[in-house]
GROMACS .gro file of N, CA and C in nm:
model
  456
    1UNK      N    1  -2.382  -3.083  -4.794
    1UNK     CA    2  -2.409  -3.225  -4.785
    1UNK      C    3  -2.358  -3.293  -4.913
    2UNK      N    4  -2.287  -3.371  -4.915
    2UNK     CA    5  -2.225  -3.467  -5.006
    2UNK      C    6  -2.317  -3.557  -5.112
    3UNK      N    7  -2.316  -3.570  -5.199
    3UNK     CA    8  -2.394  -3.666  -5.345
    3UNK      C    9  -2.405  -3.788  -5.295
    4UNK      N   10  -2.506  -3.844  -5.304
    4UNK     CA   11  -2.478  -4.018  -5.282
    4UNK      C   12  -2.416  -4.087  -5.343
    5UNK      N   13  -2.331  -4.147  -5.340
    5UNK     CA   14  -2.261  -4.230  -5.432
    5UNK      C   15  -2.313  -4.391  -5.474
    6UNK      N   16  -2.392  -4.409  -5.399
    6UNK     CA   17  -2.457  -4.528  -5.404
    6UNK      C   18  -2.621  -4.557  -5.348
    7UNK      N   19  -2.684  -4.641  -5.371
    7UNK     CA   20  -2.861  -4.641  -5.370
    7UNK      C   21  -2.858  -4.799  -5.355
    8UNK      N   22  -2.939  -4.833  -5.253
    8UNK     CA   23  -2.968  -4.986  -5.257
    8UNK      C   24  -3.110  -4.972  -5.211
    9UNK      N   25  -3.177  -5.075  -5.342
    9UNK     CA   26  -3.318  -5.051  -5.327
    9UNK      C   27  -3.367  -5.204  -5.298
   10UNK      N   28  -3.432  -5.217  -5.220
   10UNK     CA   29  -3.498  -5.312  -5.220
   10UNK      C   30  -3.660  -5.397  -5.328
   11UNK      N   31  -3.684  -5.499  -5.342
   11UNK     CA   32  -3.789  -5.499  -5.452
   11UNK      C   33  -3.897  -5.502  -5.351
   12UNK      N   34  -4.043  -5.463  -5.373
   12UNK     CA   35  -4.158  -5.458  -5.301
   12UNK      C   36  -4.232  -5.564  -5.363
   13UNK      N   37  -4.195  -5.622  -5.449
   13UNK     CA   38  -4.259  -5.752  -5.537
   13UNK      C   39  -4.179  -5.784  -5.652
   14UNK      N   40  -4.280  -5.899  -5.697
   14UNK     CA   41  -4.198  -5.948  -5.838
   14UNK      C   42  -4.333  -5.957  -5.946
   15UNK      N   43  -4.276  -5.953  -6.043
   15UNK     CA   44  -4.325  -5.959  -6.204
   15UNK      C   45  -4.385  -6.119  -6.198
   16UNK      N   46  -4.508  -6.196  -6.208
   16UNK     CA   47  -4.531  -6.338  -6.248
   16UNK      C   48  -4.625  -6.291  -6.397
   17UNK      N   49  -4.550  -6.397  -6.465
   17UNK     CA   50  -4.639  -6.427  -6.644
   17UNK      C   51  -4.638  -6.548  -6.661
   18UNK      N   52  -4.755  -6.553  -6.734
   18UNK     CA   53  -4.796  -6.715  -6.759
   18UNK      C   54  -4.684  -6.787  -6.815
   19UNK      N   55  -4.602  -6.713  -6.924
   19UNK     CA   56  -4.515  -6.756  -6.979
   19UNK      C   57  -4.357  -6.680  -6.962
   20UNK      N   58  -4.275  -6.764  -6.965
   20UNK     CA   59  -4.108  -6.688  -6.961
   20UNK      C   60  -4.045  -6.619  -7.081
   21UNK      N   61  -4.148  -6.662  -7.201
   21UNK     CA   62  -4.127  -6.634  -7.313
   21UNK      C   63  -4.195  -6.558  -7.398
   22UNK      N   64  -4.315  -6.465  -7.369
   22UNK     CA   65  -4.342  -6.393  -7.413
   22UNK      C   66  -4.290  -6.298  -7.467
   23UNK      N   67  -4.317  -6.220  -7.575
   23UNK     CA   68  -4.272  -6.074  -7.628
   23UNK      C   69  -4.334  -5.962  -7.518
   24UNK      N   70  -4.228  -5.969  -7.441
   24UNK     CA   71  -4.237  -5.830  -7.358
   24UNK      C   72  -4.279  -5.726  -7.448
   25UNK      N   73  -4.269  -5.682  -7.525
   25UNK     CA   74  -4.317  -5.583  -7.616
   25UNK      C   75  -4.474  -5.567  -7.638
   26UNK      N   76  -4.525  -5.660  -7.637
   26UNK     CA   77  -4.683  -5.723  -7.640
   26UNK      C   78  -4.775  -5.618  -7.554
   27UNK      N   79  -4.811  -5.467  -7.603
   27UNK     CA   80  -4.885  -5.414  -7.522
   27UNK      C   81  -5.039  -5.509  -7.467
   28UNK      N   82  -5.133  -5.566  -7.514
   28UNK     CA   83  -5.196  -5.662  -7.503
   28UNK      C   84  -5.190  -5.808  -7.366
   29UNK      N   85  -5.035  -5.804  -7.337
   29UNK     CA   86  -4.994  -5.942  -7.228
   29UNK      C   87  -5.085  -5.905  -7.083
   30UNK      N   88  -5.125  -5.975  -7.030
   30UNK     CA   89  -5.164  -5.955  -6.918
   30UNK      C   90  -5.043  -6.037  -6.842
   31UNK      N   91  -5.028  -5.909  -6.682
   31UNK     CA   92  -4.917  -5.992  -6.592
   31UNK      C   93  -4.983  -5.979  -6.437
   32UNK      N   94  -4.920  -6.056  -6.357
   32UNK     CA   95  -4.942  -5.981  -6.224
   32UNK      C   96  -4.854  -5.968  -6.142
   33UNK      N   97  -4.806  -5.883  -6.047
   33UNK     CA   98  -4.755  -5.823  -5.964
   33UNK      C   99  -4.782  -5.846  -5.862
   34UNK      N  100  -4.710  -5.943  -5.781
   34UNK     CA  101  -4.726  -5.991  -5.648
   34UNK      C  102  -4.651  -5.889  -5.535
   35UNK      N  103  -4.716  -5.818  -5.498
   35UNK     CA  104  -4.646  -5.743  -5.392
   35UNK      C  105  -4.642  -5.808  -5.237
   36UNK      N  106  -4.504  -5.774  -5.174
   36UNK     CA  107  -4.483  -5.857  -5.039
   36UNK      C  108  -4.580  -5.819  -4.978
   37UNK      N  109  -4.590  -5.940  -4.862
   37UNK     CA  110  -4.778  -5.972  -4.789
   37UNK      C  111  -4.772  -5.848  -4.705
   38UNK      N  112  -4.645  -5.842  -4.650
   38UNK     CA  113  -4.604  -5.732  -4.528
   38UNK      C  114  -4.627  -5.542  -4.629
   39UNK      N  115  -4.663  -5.542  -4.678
   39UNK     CA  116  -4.716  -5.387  -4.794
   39UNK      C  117  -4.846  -5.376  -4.825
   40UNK      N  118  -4.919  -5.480  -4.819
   40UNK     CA  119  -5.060  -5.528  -4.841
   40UNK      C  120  -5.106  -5.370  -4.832
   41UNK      N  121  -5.109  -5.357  -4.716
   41UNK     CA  122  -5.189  -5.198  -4.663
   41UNK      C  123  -5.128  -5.096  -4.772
   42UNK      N  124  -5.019  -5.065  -4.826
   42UNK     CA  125  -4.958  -4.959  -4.891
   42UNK      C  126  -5.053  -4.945  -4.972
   43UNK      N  127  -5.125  -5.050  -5.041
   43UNK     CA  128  -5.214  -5.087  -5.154
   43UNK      C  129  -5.355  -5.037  -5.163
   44UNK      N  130  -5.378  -4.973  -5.032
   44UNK     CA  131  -5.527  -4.972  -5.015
   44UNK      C  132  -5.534  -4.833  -5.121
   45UNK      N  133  -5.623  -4.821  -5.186
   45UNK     CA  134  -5.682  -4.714  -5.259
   45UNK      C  135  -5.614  -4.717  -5.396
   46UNK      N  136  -5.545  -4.815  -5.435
   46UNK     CA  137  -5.479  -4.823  -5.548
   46UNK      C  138  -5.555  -4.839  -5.662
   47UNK      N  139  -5.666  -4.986  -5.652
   47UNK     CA  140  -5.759  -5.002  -5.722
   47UNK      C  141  -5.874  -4.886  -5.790
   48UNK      N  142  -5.843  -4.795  -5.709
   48UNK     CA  143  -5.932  -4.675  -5.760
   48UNK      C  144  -5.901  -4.584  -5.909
   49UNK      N  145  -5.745  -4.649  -5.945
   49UNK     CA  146  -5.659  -4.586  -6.036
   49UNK      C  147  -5.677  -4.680  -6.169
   50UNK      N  148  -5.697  -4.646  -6.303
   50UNK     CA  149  -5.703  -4.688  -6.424
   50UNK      C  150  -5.579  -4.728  -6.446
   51UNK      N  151  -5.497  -4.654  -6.456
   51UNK     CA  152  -5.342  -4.652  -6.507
   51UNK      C  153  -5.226  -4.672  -6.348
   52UNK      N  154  -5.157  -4.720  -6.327
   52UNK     CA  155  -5.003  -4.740  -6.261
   52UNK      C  156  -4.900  -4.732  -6.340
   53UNK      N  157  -4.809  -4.621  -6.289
   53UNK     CA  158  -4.663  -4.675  -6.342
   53UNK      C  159  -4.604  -4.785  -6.280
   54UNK      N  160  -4.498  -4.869  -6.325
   54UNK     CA  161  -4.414  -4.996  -6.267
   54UNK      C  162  -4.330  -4.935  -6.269
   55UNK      N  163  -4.230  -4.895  -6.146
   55UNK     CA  164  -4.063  -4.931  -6.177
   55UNK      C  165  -3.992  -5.019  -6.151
   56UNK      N  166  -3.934  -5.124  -6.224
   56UNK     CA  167  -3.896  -5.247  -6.226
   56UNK      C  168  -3.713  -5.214  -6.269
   57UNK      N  169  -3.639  -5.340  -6.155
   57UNK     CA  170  -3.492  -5.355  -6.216
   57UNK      C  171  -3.483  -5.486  -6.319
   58UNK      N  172  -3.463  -5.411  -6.417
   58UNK     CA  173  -3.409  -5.529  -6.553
   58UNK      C  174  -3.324  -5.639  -6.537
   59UNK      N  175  -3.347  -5.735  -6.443
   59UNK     CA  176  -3.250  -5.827  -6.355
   59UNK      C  177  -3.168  -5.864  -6.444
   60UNK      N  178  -3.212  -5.898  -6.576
   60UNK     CA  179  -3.157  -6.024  -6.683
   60UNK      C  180  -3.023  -5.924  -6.788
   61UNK      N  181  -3.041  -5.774  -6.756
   61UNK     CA  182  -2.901  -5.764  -6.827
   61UNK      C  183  -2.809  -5.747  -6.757
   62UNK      N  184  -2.727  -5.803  -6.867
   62UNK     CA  185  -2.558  -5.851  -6.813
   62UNK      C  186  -2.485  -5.672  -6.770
   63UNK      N  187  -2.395  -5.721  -6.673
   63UNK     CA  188  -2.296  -5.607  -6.601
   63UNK      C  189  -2.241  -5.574  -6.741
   64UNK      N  190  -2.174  -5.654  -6.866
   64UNK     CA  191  -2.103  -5.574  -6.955
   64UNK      C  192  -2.209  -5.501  -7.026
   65UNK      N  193  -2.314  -5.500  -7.031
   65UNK     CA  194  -2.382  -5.439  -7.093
   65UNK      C  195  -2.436  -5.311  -7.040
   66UNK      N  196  -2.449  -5.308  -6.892
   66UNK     CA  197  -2.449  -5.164  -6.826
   66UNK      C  198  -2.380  -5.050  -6.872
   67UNK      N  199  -2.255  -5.113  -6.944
   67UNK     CA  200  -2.139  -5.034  -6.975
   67UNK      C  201  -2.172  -4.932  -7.131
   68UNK      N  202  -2.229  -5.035  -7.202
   68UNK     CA  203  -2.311  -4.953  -7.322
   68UNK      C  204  -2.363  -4.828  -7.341
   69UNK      N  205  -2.296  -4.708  -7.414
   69UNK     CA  206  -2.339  -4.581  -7.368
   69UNK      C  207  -2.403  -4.517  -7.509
   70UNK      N  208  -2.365  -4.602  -7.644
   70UNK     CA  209  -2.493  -4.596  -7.774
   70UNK      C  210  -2.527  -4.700  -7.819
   71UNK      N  211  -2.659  -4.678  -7.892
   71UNK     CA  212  -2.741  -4.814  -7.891
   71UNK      C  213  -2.812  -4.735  -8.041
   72UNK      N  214  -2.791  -4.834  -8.168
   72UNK     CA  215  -2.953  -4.816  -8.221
   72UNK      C  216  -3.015  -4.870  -8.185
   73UNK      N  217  -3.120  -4.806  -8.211
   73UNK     CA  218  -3.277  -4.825  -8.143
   73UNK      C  219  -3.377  -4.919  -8.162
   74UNK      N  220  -3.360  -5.031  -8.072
   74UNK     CA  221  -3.414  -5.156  -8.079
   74UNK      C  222  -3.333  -5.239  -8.143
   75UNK      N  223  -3.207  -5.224  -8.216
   75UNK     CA  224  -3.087  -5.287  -8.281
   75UNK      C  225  -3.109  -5.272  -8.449
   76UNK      N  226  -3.196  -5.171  -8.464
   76UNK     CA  227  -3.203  -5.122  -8.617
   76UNK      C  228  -3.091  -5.036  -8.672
   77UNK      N  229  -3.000  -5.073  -8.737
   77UNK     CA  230  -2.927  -5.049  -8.804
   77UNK      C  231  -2.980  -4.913  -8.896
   78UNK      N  232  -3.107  -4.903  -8.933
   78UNK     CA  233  -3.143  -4.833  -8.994
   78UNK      C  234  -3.188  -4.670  -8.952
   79UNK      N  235  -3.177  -4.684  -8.811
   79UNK     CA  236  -3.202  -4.572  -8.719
   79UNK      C  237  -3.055  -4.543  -8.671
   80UNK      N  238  -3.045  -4.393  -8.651
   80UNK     CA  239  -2.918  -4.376  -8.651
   80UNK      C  240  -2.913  -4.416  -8.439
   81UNK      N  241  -2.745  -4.382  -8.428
   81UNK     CA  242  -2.685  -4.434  -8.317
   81UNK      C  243  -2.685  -4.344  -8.188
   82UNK      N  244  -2.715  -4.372  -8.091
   82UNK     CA  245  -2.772  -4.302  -8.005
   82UNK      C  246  -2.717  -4.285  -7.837
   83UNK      N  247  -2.716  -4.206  -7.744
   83UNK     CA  248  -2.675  -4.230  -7.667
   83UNK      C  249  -2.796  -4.310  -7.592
   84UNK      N  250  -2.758  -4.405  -7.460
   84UNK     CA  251  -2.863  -4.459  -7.384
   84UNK      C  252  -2.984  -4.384  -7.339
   85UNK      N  253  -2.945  -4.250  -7.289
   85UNK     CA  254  -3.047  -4.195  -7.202
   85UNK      C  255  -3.153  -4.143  -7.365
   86UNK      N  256  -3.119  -4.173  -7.422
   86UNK     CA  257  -3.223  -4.095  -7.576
   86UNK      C  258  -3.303  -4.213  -7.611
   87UNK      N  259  -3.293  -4.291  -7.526
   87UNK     CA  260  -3.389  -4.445  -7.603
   87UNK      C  261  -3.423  -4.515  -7.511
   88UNK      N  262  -3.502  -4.639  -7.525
   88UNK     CA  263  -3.566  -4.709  -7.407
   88UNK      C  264  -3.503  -4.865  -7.395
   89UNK      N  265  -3.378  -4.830  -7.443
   89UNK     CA  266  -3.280  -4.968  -7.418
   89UNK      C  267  -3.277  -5.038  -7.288
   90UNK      N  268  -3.277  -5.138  -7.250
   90UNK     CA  269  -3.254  -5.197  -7.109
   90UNK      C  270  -3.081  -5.172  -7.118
   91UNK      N  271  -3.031  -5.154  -7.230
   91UNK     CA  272  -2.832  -5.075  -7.195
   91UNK      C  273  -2.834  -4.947  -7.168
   92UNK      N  274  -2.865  -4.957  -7.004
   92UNK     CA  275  -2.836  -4.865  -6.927
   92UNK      C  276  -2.770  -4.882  -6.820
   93UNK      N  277  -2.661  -4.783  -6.752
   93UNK     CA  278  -2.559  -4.800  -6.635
   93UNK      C  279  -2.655  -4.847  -6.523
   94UNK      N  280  -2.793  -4.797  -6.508
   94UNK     CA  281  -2.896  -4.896  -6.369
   94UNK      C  282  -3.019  -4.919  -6.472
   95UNK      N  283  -3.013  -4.993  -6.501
   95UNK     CA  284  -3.139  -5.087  -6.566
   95UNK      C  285  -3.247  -5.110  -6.541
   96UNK      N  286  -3.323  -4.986  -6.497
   96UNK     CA  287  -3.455  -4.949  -6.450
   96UNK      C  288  -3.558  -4.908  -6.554
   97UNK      N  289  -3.623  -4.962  -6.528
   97UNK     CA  290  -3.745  -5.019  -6.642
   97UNK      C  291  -3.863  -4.887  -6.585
   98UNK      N  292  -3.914  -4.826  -6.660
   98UNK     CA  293  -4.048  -4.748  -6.594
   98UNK      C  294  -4.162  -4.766  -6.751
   99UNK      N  295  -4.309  -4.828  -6.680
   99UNK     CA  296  -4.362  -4.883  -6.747
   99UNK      C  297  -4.542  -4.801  -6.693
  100UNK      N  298  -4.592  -4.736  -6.789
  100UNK     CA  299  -4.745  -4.704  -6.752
  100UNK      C  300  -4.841  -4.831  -6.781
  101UNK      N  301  -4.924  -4.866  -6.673
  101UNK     CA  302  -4.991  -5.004  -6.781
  101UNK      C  303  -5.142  -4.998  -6.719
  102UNK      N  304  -5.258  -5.059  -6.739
  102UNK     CA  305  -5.367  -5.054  -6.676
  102UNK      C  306  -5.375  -5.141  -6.594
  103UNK      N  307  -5.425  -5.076  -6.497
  103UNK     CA  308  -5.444  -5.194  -6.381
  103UNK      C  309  -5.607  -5.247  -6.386
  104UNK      N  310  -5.615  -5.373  -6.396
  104UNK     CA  311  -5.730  -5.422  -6.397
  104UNK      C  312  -5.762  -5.517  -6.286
  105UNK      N  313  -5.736  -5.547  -6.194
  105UNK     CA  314  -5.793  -5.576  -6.058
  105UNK      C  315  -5.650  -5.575  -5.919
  106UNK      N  316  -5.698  -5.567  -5.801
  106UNK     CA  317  -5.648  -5.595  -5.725
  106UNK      C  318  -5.721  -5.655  -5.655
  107UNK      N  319  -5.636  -5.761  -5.601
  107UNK     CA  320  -5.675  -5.887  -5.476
  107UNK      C  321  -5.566  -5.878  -5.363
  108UNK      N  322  -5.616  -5.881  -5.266
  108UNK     CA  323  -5.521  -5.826  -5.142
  108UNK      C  324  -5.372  -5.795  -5.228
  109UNK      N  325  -5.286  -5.880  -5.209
  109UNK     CA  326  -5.158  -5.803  -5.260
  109UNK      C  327  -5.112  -5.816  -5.365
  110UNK      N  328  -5.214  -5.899  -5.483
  110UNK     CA  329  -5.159  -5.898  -5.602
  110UNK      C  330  -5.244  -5.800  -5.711
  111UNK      N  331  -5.173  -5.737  -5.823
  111UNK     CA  332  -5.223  -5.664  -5.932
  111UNK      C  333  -5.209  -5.764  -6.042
  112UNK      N  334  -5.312  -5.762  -6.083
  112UNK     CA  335  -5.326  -5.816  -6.219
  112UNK      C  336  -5.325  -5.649  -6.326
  113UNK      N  337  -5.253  -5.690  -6.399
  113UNK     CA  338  -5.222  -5.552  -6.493
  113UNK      C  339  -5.185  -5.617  -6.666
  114UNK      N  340  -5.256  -5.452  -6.731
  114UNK     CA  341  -5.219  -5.499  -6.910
  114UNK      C  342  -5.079  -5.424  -6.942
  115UNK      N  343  -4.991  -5.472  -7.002
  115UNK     CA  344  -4.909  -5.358  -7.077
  115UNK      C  345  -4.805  -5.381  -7.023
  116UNK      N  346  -4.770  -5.384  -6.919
  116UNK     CA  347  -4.619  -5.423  -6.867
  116UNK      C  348  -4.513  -5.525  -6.974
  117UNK      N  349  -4.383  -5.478  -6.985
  117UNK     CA  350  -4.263  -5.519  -7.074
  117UNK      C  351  -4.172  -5.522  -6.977
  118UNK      N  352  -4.193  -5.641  -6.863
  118UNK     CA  353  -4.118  -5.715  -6.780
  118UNK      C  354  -4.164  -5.855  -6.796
  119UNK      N  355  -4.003  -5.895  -6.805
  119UNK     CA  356  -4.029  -6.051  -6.794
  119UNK      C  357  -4.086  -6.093  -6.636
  120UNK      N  358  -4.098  -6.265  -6.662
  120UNK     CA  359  -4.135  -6.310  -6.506
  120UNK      C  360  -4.033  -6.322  -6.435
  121UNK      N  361  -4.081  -6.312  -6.310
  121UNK     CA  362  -3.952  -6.230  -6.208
  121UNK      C  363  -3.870  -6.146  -6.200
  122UNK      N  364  -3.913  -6.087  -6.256
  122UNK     CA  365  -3.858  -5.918  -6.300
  122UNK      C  366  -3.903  -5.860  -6.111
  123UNK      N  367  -3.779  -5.826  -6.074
  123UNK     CA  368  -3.817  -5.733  -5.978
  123UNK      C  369  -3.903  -5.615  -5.984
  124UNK      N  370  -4.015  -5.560  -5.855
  124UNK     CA  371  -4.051  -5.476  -5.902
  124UNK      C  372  -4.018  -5.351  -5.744
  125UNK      N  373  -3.954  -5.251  -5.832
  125UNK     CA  374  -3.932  -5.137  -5.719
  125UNK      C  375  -3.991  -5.032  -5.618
  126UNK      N  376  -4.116  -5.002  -5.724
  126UNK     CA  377  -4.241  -4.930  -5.686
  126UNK      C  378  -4.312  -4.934  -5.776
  127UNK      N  379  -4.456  -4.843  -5.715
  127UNK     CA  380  -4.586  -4.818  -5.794
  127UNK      C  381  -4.623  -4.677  -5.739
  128UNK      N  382  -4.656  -4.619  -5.905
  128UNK     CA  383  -4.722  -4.485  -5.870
  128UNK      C  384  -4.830  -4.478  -5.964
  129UNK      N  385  -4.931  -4.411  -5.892
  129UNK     CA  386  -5.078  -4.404  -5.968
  129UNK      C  387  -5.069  -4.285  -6.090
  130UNK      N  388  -5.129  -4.328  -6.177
  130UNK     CA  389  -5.110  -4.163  -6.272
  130UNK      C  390  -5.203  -4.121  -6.258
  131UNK      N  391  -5.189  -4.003  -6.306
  131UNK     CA  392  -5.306  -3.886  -6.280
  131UNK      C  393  -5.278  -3.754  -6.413
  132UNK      N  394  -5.338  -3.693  -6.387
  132UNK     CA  395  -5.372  -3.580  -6.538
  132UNK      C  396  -5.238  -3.493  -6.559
  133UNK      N  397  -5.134  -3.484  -6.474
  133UNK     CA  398  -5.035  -3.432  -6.428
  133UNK      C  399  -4.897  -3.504  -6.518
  134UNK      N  400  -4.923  -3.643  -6.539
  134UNK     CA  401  -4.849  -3.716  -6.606
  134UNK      C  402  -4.850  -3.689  -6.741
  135UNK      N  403  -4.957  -3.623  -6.804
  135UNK     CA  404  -4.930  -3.563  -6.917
  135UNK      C  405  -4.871  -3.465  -6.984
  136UNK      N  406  -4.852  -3.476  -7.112
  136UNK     CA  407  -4.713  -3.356  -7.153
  136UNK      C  408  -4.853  -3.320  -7.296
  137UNK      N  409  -4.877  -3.172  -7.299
  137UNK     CA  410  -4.970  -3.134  -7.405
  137UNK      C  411  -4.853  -3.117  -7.549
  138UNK      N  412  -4.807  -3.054  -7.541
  138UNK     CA  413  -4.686  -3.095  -7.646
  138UNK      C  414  -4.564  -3.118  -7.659
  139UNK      N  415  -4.574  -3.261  -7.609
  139UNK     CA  416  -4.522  -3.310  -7.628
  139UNK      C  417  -4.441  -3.369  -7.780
  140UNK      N  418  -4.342  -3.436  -7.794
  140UNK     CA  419  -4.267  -3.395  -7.890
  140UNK      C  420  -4.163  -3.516  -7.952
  141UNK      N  421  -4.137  -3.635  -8.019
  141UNK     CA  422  -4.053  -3.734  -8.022
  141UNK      C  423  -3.965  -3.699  -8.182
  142UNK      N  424  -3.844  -3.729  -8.201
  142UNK     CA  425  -3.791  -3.708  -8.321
  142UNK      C  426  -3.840  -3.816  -8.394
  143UNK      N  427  -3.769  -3.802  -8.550
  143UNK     CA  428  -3.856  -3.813  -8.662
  143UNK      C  429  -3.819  -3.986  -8.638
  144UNK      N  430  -3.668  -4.035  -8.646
  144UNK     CA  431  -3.639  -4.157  -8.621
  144UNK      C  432  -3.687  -4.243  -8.510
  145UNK      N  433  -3.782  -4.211  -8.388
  145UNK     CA  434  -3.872  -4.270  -8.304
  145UNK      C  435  -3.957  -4.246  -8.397
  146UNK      N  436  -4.046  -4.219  -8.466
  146UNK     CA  437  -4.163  -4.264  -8.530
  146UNK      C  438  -4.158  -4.337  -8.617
  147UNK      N  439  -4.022  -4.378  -8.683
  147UNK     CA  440  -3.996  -4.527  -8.740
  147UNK      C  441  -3.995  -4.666  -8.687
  148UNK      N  442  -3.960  -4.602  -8.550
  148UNK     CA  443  -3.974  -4.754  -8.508
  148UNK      C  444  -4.114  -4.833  -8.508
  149UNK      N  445  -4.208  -4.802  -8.487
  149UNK     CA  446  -4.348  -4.861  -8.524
  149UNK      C  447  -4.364  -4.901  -8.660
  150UNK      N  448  -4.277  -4.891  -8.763
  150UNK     CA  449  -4.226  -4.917  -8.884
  150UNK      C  450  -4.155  -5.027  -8.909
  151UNK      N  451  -4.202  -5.127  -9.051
  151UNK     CA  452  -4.103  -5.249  -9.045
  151UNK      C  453  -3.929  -5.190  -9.053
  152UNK      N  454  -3.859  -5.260  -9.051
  152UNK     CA  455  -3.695  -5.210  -9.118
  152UNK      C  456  -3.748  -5.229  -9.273
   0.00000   0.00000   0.00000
């Protein structure tokens, strides 16, 4: 059987924030996640979950920037240069965002959630519940990711 050469995904909702301008970075933002009316049901038992992952498409970067294959990290000069898949750049060839955040209520088809680093109207692709399985016990990040929580 042959590789796919191509994937067309549809969005199951969109990203709404109070503001267009927030620091996506802002673990703290509260957002919500309007999922289409017609999925409503997909939803049932979701609320039972503390944590959701988001996978969201990064609508807002540009096609030349897909093309980007090193990046310092967060645009710190001071961290050395990197390929895409080693960092959490939105310069990536598919610009898929995967985000753990708490879910703090559901109302028929919308999530209100903390932590998400999608803008508003940020497509959203799916939702998966986490569970104890999602964890890595040693886990492991190099020395230049623990700078970044660091001024430059």
């Amino acid at each position: 059987m042959p590789y796919v050469k191509e994937a067309k995904l549809k969005p199951i909702g969109y990203v709404k924030r109070a503001s267009k301008h927030e620091d996506v970075e802002d673990g703290s933002l509260v957002s919500r996640i309007v999922i289409d009316g017609k999925l409503t049901r997909a939803l049932e038992g979701i609320e039972d979950f503390s944590h959701i992952f988001i996978v969201f498409y990064m609508h807002q970067v540009l096609k030349e920037e897909t093309r980007i294959l090193k990046v310092h990290p967060r645009g710190r000069k001071d961290l050395p240069l990197l390929g895409v898949f080693a960092t959490r750049t939105a310069f990536r060839p598919n610009p898929i965002g995967l985000t753990l955040v708490e879910l703090l209520e559901r109302k028929g088809n919308v999530l209100t959630v903390r932590g998400l680093d999608a803008y508003d109207g940020t497509p959203v692709l799916d939702l998966k519940p986490f569970n104890h399985r999602d964890m890595a016990v040693d886990a492991k990040v190099p020395e230049w990711h623990k700078k970044l929580e660091e001024k430059p």
